[in-house]
Amino acid sequence: MILTVTLNTALDVTYTVDALVPHSSHRVGEVTERPGGKGLNVARVLGALGHDCVVTGFAGGPTGDVLRSLLAPLPPRDALVPVAGNTRRTLAITDRSTGDTTQLNEPGPQVSPAEWAAFLRTYEELAAGAEAVALCGSLPPGIHVGAYAELVRIARAAAVPVLLDTSGEPLRRGIAARPDLVKPNAEELARLTGSREPLRAARDARRRGAHSVIASLGPEGVLAVTPDGVWRAAPPAPVRGNPTGAGDSAVAGLLSALAEGLDWPDRLARAVALSTATVLAPAAGDFDAAAYAELLPRVTVEPHTPTP
């Protein structure tokens, strides 16, 4: 079983309009709702890949009820912890004329100390039986900034590999707890280390405590700095589409390959193929299974030699 943690779950609502024009009224052509938050997105991809997956975090209020009802028929198993506050919504507005998406993210419900303690009990029990753990996304109000560091230490005490995918101060604190893997994008890595050169920044993140660092470079693929070597992995060609959820698909690829015991080049190839297939999918956040199967053997994975 793979465990994904989403402390700030969301009900993702997408509106599709012919053209998004500021200061004007719009007729919405299509509305979709689905359970969201980074860890739930990761779990959905893991389920599509055939992995047993459990999701935990928080859900509450009428929005939380809708989220759980949408989650019920999906492969990931629901171990979300109830809270008194209302789960947040994220609103995405997709402009058909340009293909661009505008995102509005609510902050999330206030979480009490008692609710955090209840979550910790659930997390410790689930982590003890997991093959791997993914800690994903932002923190809701009321959760202390060192929360991910605490969760990393619990997973490590249970000898369970743990991946951290967050940003800002929670990432800085979490890395100090020595997660097995972190997956920042280039901007998050630059904010963490002060360096915009990906290799230098990734090596700095390892010195800060991360066992391995997978830096997402957007359409250029990923840079992996690990104890076993440094690699660059890239798709066979640039693609156009909606990048929403591509990073979460990459996390799912890394976790599934880790659980299957694959080596680093195969892990990276899967991550890049899945993220690229997500950009190509008609629905934001899903991956195109046919595109993934076609892309996987064509991803380029090479040892990375820095330019002198």
Short mmCIF file of C-alpha atoms in Angstrom, two decimals:
data_model
loop_
_atom_site.label_atom_id
_atom_site.label_comp_id
_atom_site.label_asym_id
_atom_site.label_seq_id
_atom_site.Cartn_x
_atom_site.Cartn_y
_atom_site.Cartn_z
CA MET A 1 0.00 0.00 0.00
CA ILE A 2 1.17 3.54 -0.84
CA LEU A 3 -0.01 6.32 1.48
CA THR A 4 -0.53 9.87 0.23
CA VAL A 5 -1.11 12.76 2.63
CA THR A 6 -3.05 15.89 1.63
CA LEU A 7 -3.44 18.16 4.64
CA ASN A 8 -5.18 20.82 2.55
CA THR A 9 -7.61 18.81 0.39
CA ALA A 10 -9.82 20.69 -2.05
CA LEU A 11 -12.88 20.33 -4.20
CA ASP A 12 -11.54 21.22 -7.65
CA VAL A 13 -14.14 23.08 -9.72
CA THR A 14 -13.38 23.84 -13.37
CA TYR A 15 -15.37 26.31 -15.49
CA THR A 16 -14.86 26.32 -19.24
CA VAL A 17 -15.63 29.53 -21.14
CA ASP A 18 -15.22 30.50 -24.81
CA ALA A 19 -12.95 33.43 -23.89
CA LEU A 20 -12.03 34.88 -20.50
CA VAL A 21 -12.40 38.67 -20.63
CA PRO A 22 -11.68 40.73 -17.47
CA HIS A 23 -14.47 43.01 -16.19
CA SER A 24 -17.16 41.17 -18.16
CA SER A 25 -19.90 38.58 -17.68
CA HIS A 26 -19.34 35.03 -18.95
CA ARG A 27 -21.56 32.11 -19.91
CA VAL A 28 -19.98 28.91 -18.58
CA GLY A 29 -20.01 26.14 -21.16
CA GLU A 30 -18.98 23.27 -18.91
CA VAL A 31 -18.58 22.66 -15.17
CA THR A 32 -16.65 19.76 -13.64
CA GLU A 33 -15.98 18.85 -10.00
CA ARG A 34 -13.51 16.35 -8.60
CA PRO A 35 -11.63 15.63 -5.36
CA GLY A 36 -8.37 17.56 -5.35
CA GLY A 37 -5.26 18.59 -3.52
CA LYS A 38 -1.83 17.34 -4.56
CA GLY A 39 -1.85 14.07 -2.63
CA LEU A 40 -5.31 13.11 -3.91
CA ASN A 41 -4.15 13.83 -7.46
CA VAL A 42 -1.12 11.59 -6.89
CA ALA A 43 -3.32 8.83 -5.50
CA ARG A 44 -5.69 8.98 -8.46
CA VAL A 45 -2.77 8.40 -10.86
CA LEU A 46 -1.39 5.61 -8.66
CA GLY A 47 -4.79 3.93 -8.75
CA ALA A 48 -4.89 4.18 -12.54
CA LEU A 49 -1.46 2.50 -12.60
CA GLY A 50 -2.87 -0.39 -10.56
CA HIS A 51 -1.33 0.41 -7.16
CA ASP A 52 -3.17 0.01 -3.88
CA CYS A 53 -3.32 3.49 -2.40
CA VAL A 54 -4.79 5.14 0.71
CA VAL A 55 -5.38 8.88 1.07
CA THR A 56 -5.41 10.74 4.35
CA GLY A 57 -5.53 14.37 5.43
CA PHE A 58 -8.53 16.49 6.38
CA ALA A 59 -12.06 16.94 5.03
CA GLY A 60 -14.96 18.81 6.56
CA GLY A 61 -18.23 20.68 6.06
CA PRO A 62 -20.55 20.49 3.03
CA THR A 63 -17.64 20.80 0.59
CA GLY A 64 -15.83 17.98 2.35
CA ASP A 65 -18.95 15.81 2.03
CA VAL A 66 -19.03 16.42 -1.74
CA LEU A 67 -15.31 15.65 -2.01
CA ARG A 68 -15.71 12.34 -0.18
CA SER A 69 -18.73 11.36 -2.27
CA LEU A 70 -16.69 11.95 -5.44
CA LEU A 71 -13.74 10.05 -3.97
CA ALA A 72 -15.85 7.01 -2.99
CA PRO A 73 -16.00 5.29 -6.43
CA LEU A 74 -12.32 5.87 -7.19
CA PRO A 75 -9.49 3.38 -6.52
CA PRO A 76 -7.78 5.30 -3.66
CA ARG A 77 -9.20 4.33 -0.27
CA ASP A 78 -10.51 7.16 1.92
CA ALA A 79 -8.88 7.60 5.34
CA LEU A 80 -9.48 11.35 5.59
CA VAL A 81 -9.88 12.78 9.08
CA PRO A 82 -12.99 14.96 9.71
CA VAL A 83 -12.65 18.60 10.74
CA ALA A 84 -15.27 21.12 11.82
CA GLY A 85 -14.32 23.66 9.14
CA ASN A 86 -15.35 23.56 5.49
CA THR A 87 -12.93 22.03 2.98
CA ARG A 88 -11.64 24.62 0.53
CA ARG A 89 -12.50 24.89 -3.13
CA THR A 90 -10.17 25.65 -6.03
CA LEU A 91 -11.71 27.32 -9.04
CA ALA A 92 -10.07 26.90 -12.45
CA ILE A 93 -11.35 28.92 -15.40
CA THR A 94 -10.29 27.49 -18.75
CA ASP A 95 -10.30 29.78 -21.77
CA ARG A 96 -11.11 27.77 -24.92
CA SER A 97 -9.77 30.50 -27.22
CA THR A 98 -6.24 30.39 -25.78
CA GLY A 99 -6.10 27.13 -23.82
CA ASP A 100 -4.96 29.10 -20.76
CA THR A 101 -6.26 28.36 -17.26
CA THR A 102 -6.75 30.90 -14.46
CA GLN A 103 -6.64 29.40 -10.96
CA LEU A 104 -8.23 30.71 -7.74
CA ASN A 105 -7.31 28.82 -4.55
CA GLU A 106 -9.07 29.19 -1.21
CA PRO A 107 -6.91 28.92 1.94
CA GLY A 108 -8.53 25.89 3.62
CA PRO A 109 -10.27 25.33 6.98
CA GLN A 110 -8.81 26.15 10.36
CA VAL A 111 -7.51 22.93 11.96
CA SER A 112 -7.64 22.67 15.76
CA PRO A 113 -4.98 21.04 17.97
CA ALA A 114 -7.42 18.19 18.73
CA GLU A 115 -8.01 17.61 15.00
CA TRP A 116 -4.26 17.58 14.36
CA ALA A 117 -3.78 15.04 17.16
CA ALA A 118 -6.51 12.83 15.63
CA PHE A 119 -4.77 13.02 12.26
CA LEU A 120 -1.42 12.05 13.80
CA ARG A 121 -2.96 8.91 15.27
CA THR A 122 -4.39 7.96 11.87
CA TYR A 123 -1.14 8.76 10.08
CA GLU A 124 1.06 6.74 12.43
CA GLU A 125 -1.18 3.69 12.04
CA LEU A 126 -1.31 3.93 8.24
CA ALA A 127 2.38 4.75 7.77
CA ALA A 128 3.40 1.66 9.73
CA GLY A 129 1.84 -0.55 7.01
CA ALA A 130 2.85 1.47 3.94
CA GLU A 131 5.42 0.72 1.23
CA ALA A 132 5.99 4.44 0.74
CA VAL A 133 4.53 7.75 1.90
CA ALA A 134 4.01 10.99 -0.07
CA LEU A 135 3.52 14.28 1.81
CA CYS A 136 2.01 16.75 -0.62
CA GLY A 137 0.85 20.33 -0.90
CA SER A 138 0.19 23.35 1.26
CA LEU A 139 -0.71 23.53 4.94
CA PRO A 140 -4.19 24.65 6.02
CA PRO A 141 -4.58 27.36 8.69
CA GLY A 142 -3.86 26.14 12.22
CA ILE A 143 -1.17 23.61 11.23
CA HIS A 144 2.31 24.50 12.47
CA VAL A 145 4.95 25.19 9.84
CA GLY A 146 7.04 22.22 10.96
CA ALA A 147 4.20 19.74 10.38
CA TYR A 148 5.85 18.01 7.43
CA ALA A 149 9.11 17.67 9.34
CA GLU A 150 7.14 15.88 12.07
CA LEU A 151 5.50 13.57 9.52
CA VAL A 152 8.85 12.83 7.84
CA ARG A 153 10.33 11.79 11.20
CA ILE A 154 7.37 9.47 11.91
CA ALA A 155 7.77 7.74 8.52
CA ARG A 156 11.52 7.40 8.98
CA ALA A 157 11.03 5.91 12.44
CA ALA A 158 8.79 3.28 10.80
CA ALA A 159 11.52 2.64 8.14
CA VAL A 160 9.13 3.73 5.37
CA PRO A 161 10.48 5.74 2.39
CA VAL A 162 8.98 9.24 2.38
CA LEU A 163 8.65 11.75 -0.46
CA LEU A 164 8.05 15.44 0.29
CA ASP A 165 6.40 17.74 -2.27
CA THR A 166 5.70 21.17 -0.83
CA SER A 167 7.22 24.66 -0.92
CA GLY A 168 8.37 27.61 1.17
CA GLU A 169 9.07 27.27 4.87
CA PRO A 170 7.32 23.86 5.19
CA LEU A 171 9.79 22.56 2.57
CA ARG A 172 12.75 24.14 4.38
CA ARG A 173 11.73 22.59 7.71
CA GLY A 174 10.78 19.28 6.10
CA ILE A 175 14.12 18.83 4.32
CA ALA A 176 15.93 19.21 7.64
CA ALA A 177 14.08 16.06 8.84
CA ARG A 178 15.87 14.10 6.07
CA PRO A 179 13.16 12.83 3.69
CA ASP A 180 14.18 10.16 1.21
CA LEU A 181 13.07 12.26 -1.75
CA VAL A 182 11.96 15.83 -2.46
CA LYS A 183 10.46 17.03 -5.75
CA PRO A 184 10.59 20.82 -6.00
CA ASN A 185 10.19 22.72 -9.23
CA ALA A 186 12.94 25.09 -10.32
CA GLU A 187 11.33 28.13 -8.70
CA GLU A 188 10.73 26.36 -5.38
CA LEU A 189 14.31 25.11 -5.40
CA ALA A 190 15.62 28.62 -6.09
CA ARG A 191 13.60 30.07 -3.20
CA LEU A 192 14.91 27.33 -0.90
CA THR A 193 18.58 27.64 -1.77
CA GLY A 194 19.03 31.10 -3.28
CA SER A 195 20.51 29.57 -6.46
CA ARG A 196 18.84 29.55 -9.87
CA GLU A 197 21.32 27.05 -11.30
CA PRO A 198 19.40 23.75 -10.94
CA LEU A 199 22.36 21.44 -10.31
CA ARG A 200 23.93 23.71 -7.71
CA ALA A 201 20.54 24.23 -6.04
CA ALA A 202 19.74 20.50 -6.00
CA ARG A 203 23.10 19.69 -4.45
CA ASP A 204 22.49 22.38 -1.84
CA ALA A 205 19.09 20.82 -1.03
CA ARG A 206 20.83 17.46 -0.50
CA ARG A 207 23.28 19.08 1.90
CA ARG A 208 20.31 20.48 3.82
CA GLY A 209 19.06 16.94 4.46
CA ALA A 210 17.21 15.49 1.44
CA HIS A 211 18.50 12.04 0.49
CA SER A 212 17.62 12.57 -3.20
CA VAL A 213 16.35 15.62 -5.07
CA ILE A 214 14.26 15.49 -8.25
CA ALA A 215 14.07 19.01 -9.66
CA SER A 216 11.22 19.56 -12.09
CA LEU A 217 12.33 21.66 -15.08
CA GLY A 218 8.90 21.97 -16.70
CA PRO A 219 8.80 20.97 -20.39
CA GLU A 220 12.54 20.18 -20.24
CA GLY A 221 11.94 17.22 -17.91
CA VAL A 222 13.72 16.65 -14.60
CA LEU A 223 17.16 16.76 -13.01
CA ALA A 224 17.84 14.03 -10.43
CA VAL A 225 20.61 14.35 -7.85
CA THR A 226 20.88 11.12 -5.85
CA PRO A 227 23.50 9.15 -3.89
CA ASP A 228 23.73 6.86 -6.93
CA GLY A 229 24.40 9.55 -9.51
CA VAL A 230 23.07 12.59 -11.36
CA TRP A 231 20.69 12.24 -14.34
CA ARG A 232 18.73 14.40 -16.73
CA ALA A 233 15.48 12.97 -18.09
CA ALA A 234 13.51 14.67 -20.85
CA PRO A 235 10.52 13.94 -23.11
CA PRO A 236 11.28 13.18 -26.77
CA ALA A 237 9.86 16.54 -27.91
CA PRO A 238 8.11 19.60 -26.45
CA VAL A 239 4.34 19.28 -26.15
CA ARG A 240 1.49 21.77 -25.89
CA GLY A 241 -1.44 21.38 -23.52
CA ASN A 242 -2.59 21.99 -19.96
CA PRO A 243 0.21 21.43 -17.40
CA THR A 244 -2.23 21.25 -14.46
CA GLY A 245 -1.41 18.13 -12.42
CA ALA A 246 1.74 17.26 -14.38
CA GLY A 247 3.91 17.55 -11.26
CA ASP A 248 1.54 15.31 -9.29
CA SER A 249 1.72 12.68 -12.05
CA ALA A 250 5.51 12.83 -11.84
CA VAL A 251 5.29 12.16 -8.09
CA ALA A 252 3.02 9.18 -8.78
CA GLY A 253 5.53 7.87 -11.29
CA LEU A 254 8.40 8.15 -8.82
CA LEU A 255 6.42 6.48 -6.02
CA SER A 256 5.09 3.63 -8.15
CA ALA A 257 8.55 2.89 -9.54
CA LEU A 258 10.03 3.02 -6.03
CA ALA A 259 7.42 0.53 -4.80
CA GLU A 260 8.24 -1.76 -7.74
CA GLY A 261 11.97 -1.64 -7.01
CA LEU A 262 12.97 0.00 -10.32
CA ASP A 263 16.33 1.73 -10.69
CA TRP A 264 16.72 5.49 -11.01
CA PRO A 265 16.71 5.76 -14.81
CA ASP A 266 13.47 3.76 -15.01
CA ARG A 267 11.91 5.82 -12.19
CA LEU A 268 12.76 9.05 -13.99
CA ALA A 269 11.52 7.79 -17.35
CA ARG A 270 8.17 6.89 -15.80
CA ALA A 271 7.89 10.25 -14.04
CA VAL A 272 8.60 12.23 -17.21
CA ALA A 273 6.33 10.08 -19.41
CA LEU A 274 3.44 10.42 -16.96
CA SER A 275 3.85 14.17 -16.52
CA THR A 276 4.02 14.68 -20.31
CA ALA A 277 0.97 12.46 -20.85
CA THR A 278 -0.86 14.61 -18.30
CA VAL A 279 -0.13 17.77 -20.29
CA LEU A 280 -1.57 16.01 -23.35
CA ALA A 281 -4.76 14.77 -21.65
CA PRO A 282 -8.10 16.35 -22.62
CA ALA A 283 -9.12 16.76 -18.93
CA ALA A 284 -6.85 18.76 -16.65
CA GLY A 285 -4.99 16.58 -14.14
CA ASP A 286 -5.67 13.24 -15.86
CA PHE A 287 -3.10 11.44 -17.97
CA ASP A 288 -3.53 10.13 -21.50
CA ALA A 289 -2.86 6.39 -21.11
CA ALA A 290 -2.13 5.84 -24.82
CA ALA A 291 0.29 8.77 -24.88
CA TYR A 292 1.99 7.47 -21.73
CA ALA A 293 2.55 4.03 -23.27
CA GLU A 294 3.95 5.62 -26.44
CA LEU A 295 6.18 8.10 -24.58
CA LEU A 296 7.69 5.80 -21.94
CA PRO A 297 10.28 4.04 -24.17
CA ARG A 298 11.17 7.36 -25.85
CA VAL A 299 12.06 9.39 -22.74
CA THR A 300 15.75 10.27 -22.77
CA VAL A 301 17.58 9.55 -19.49
CA GLU A 302 21.27 10.39 -19.44
CA PRO A 303 23.96 10.83 -16.80
CA HIS A 304 24.37 14.55 -16.28
CA THR A 305 27.81 16.07 -16.70
CA PRO A 306 27.96 19.75 -15.72
CA THR A 307 29.28 22.20 -18.31
CA PRO A 308 32.79 23.33 -17.30
#
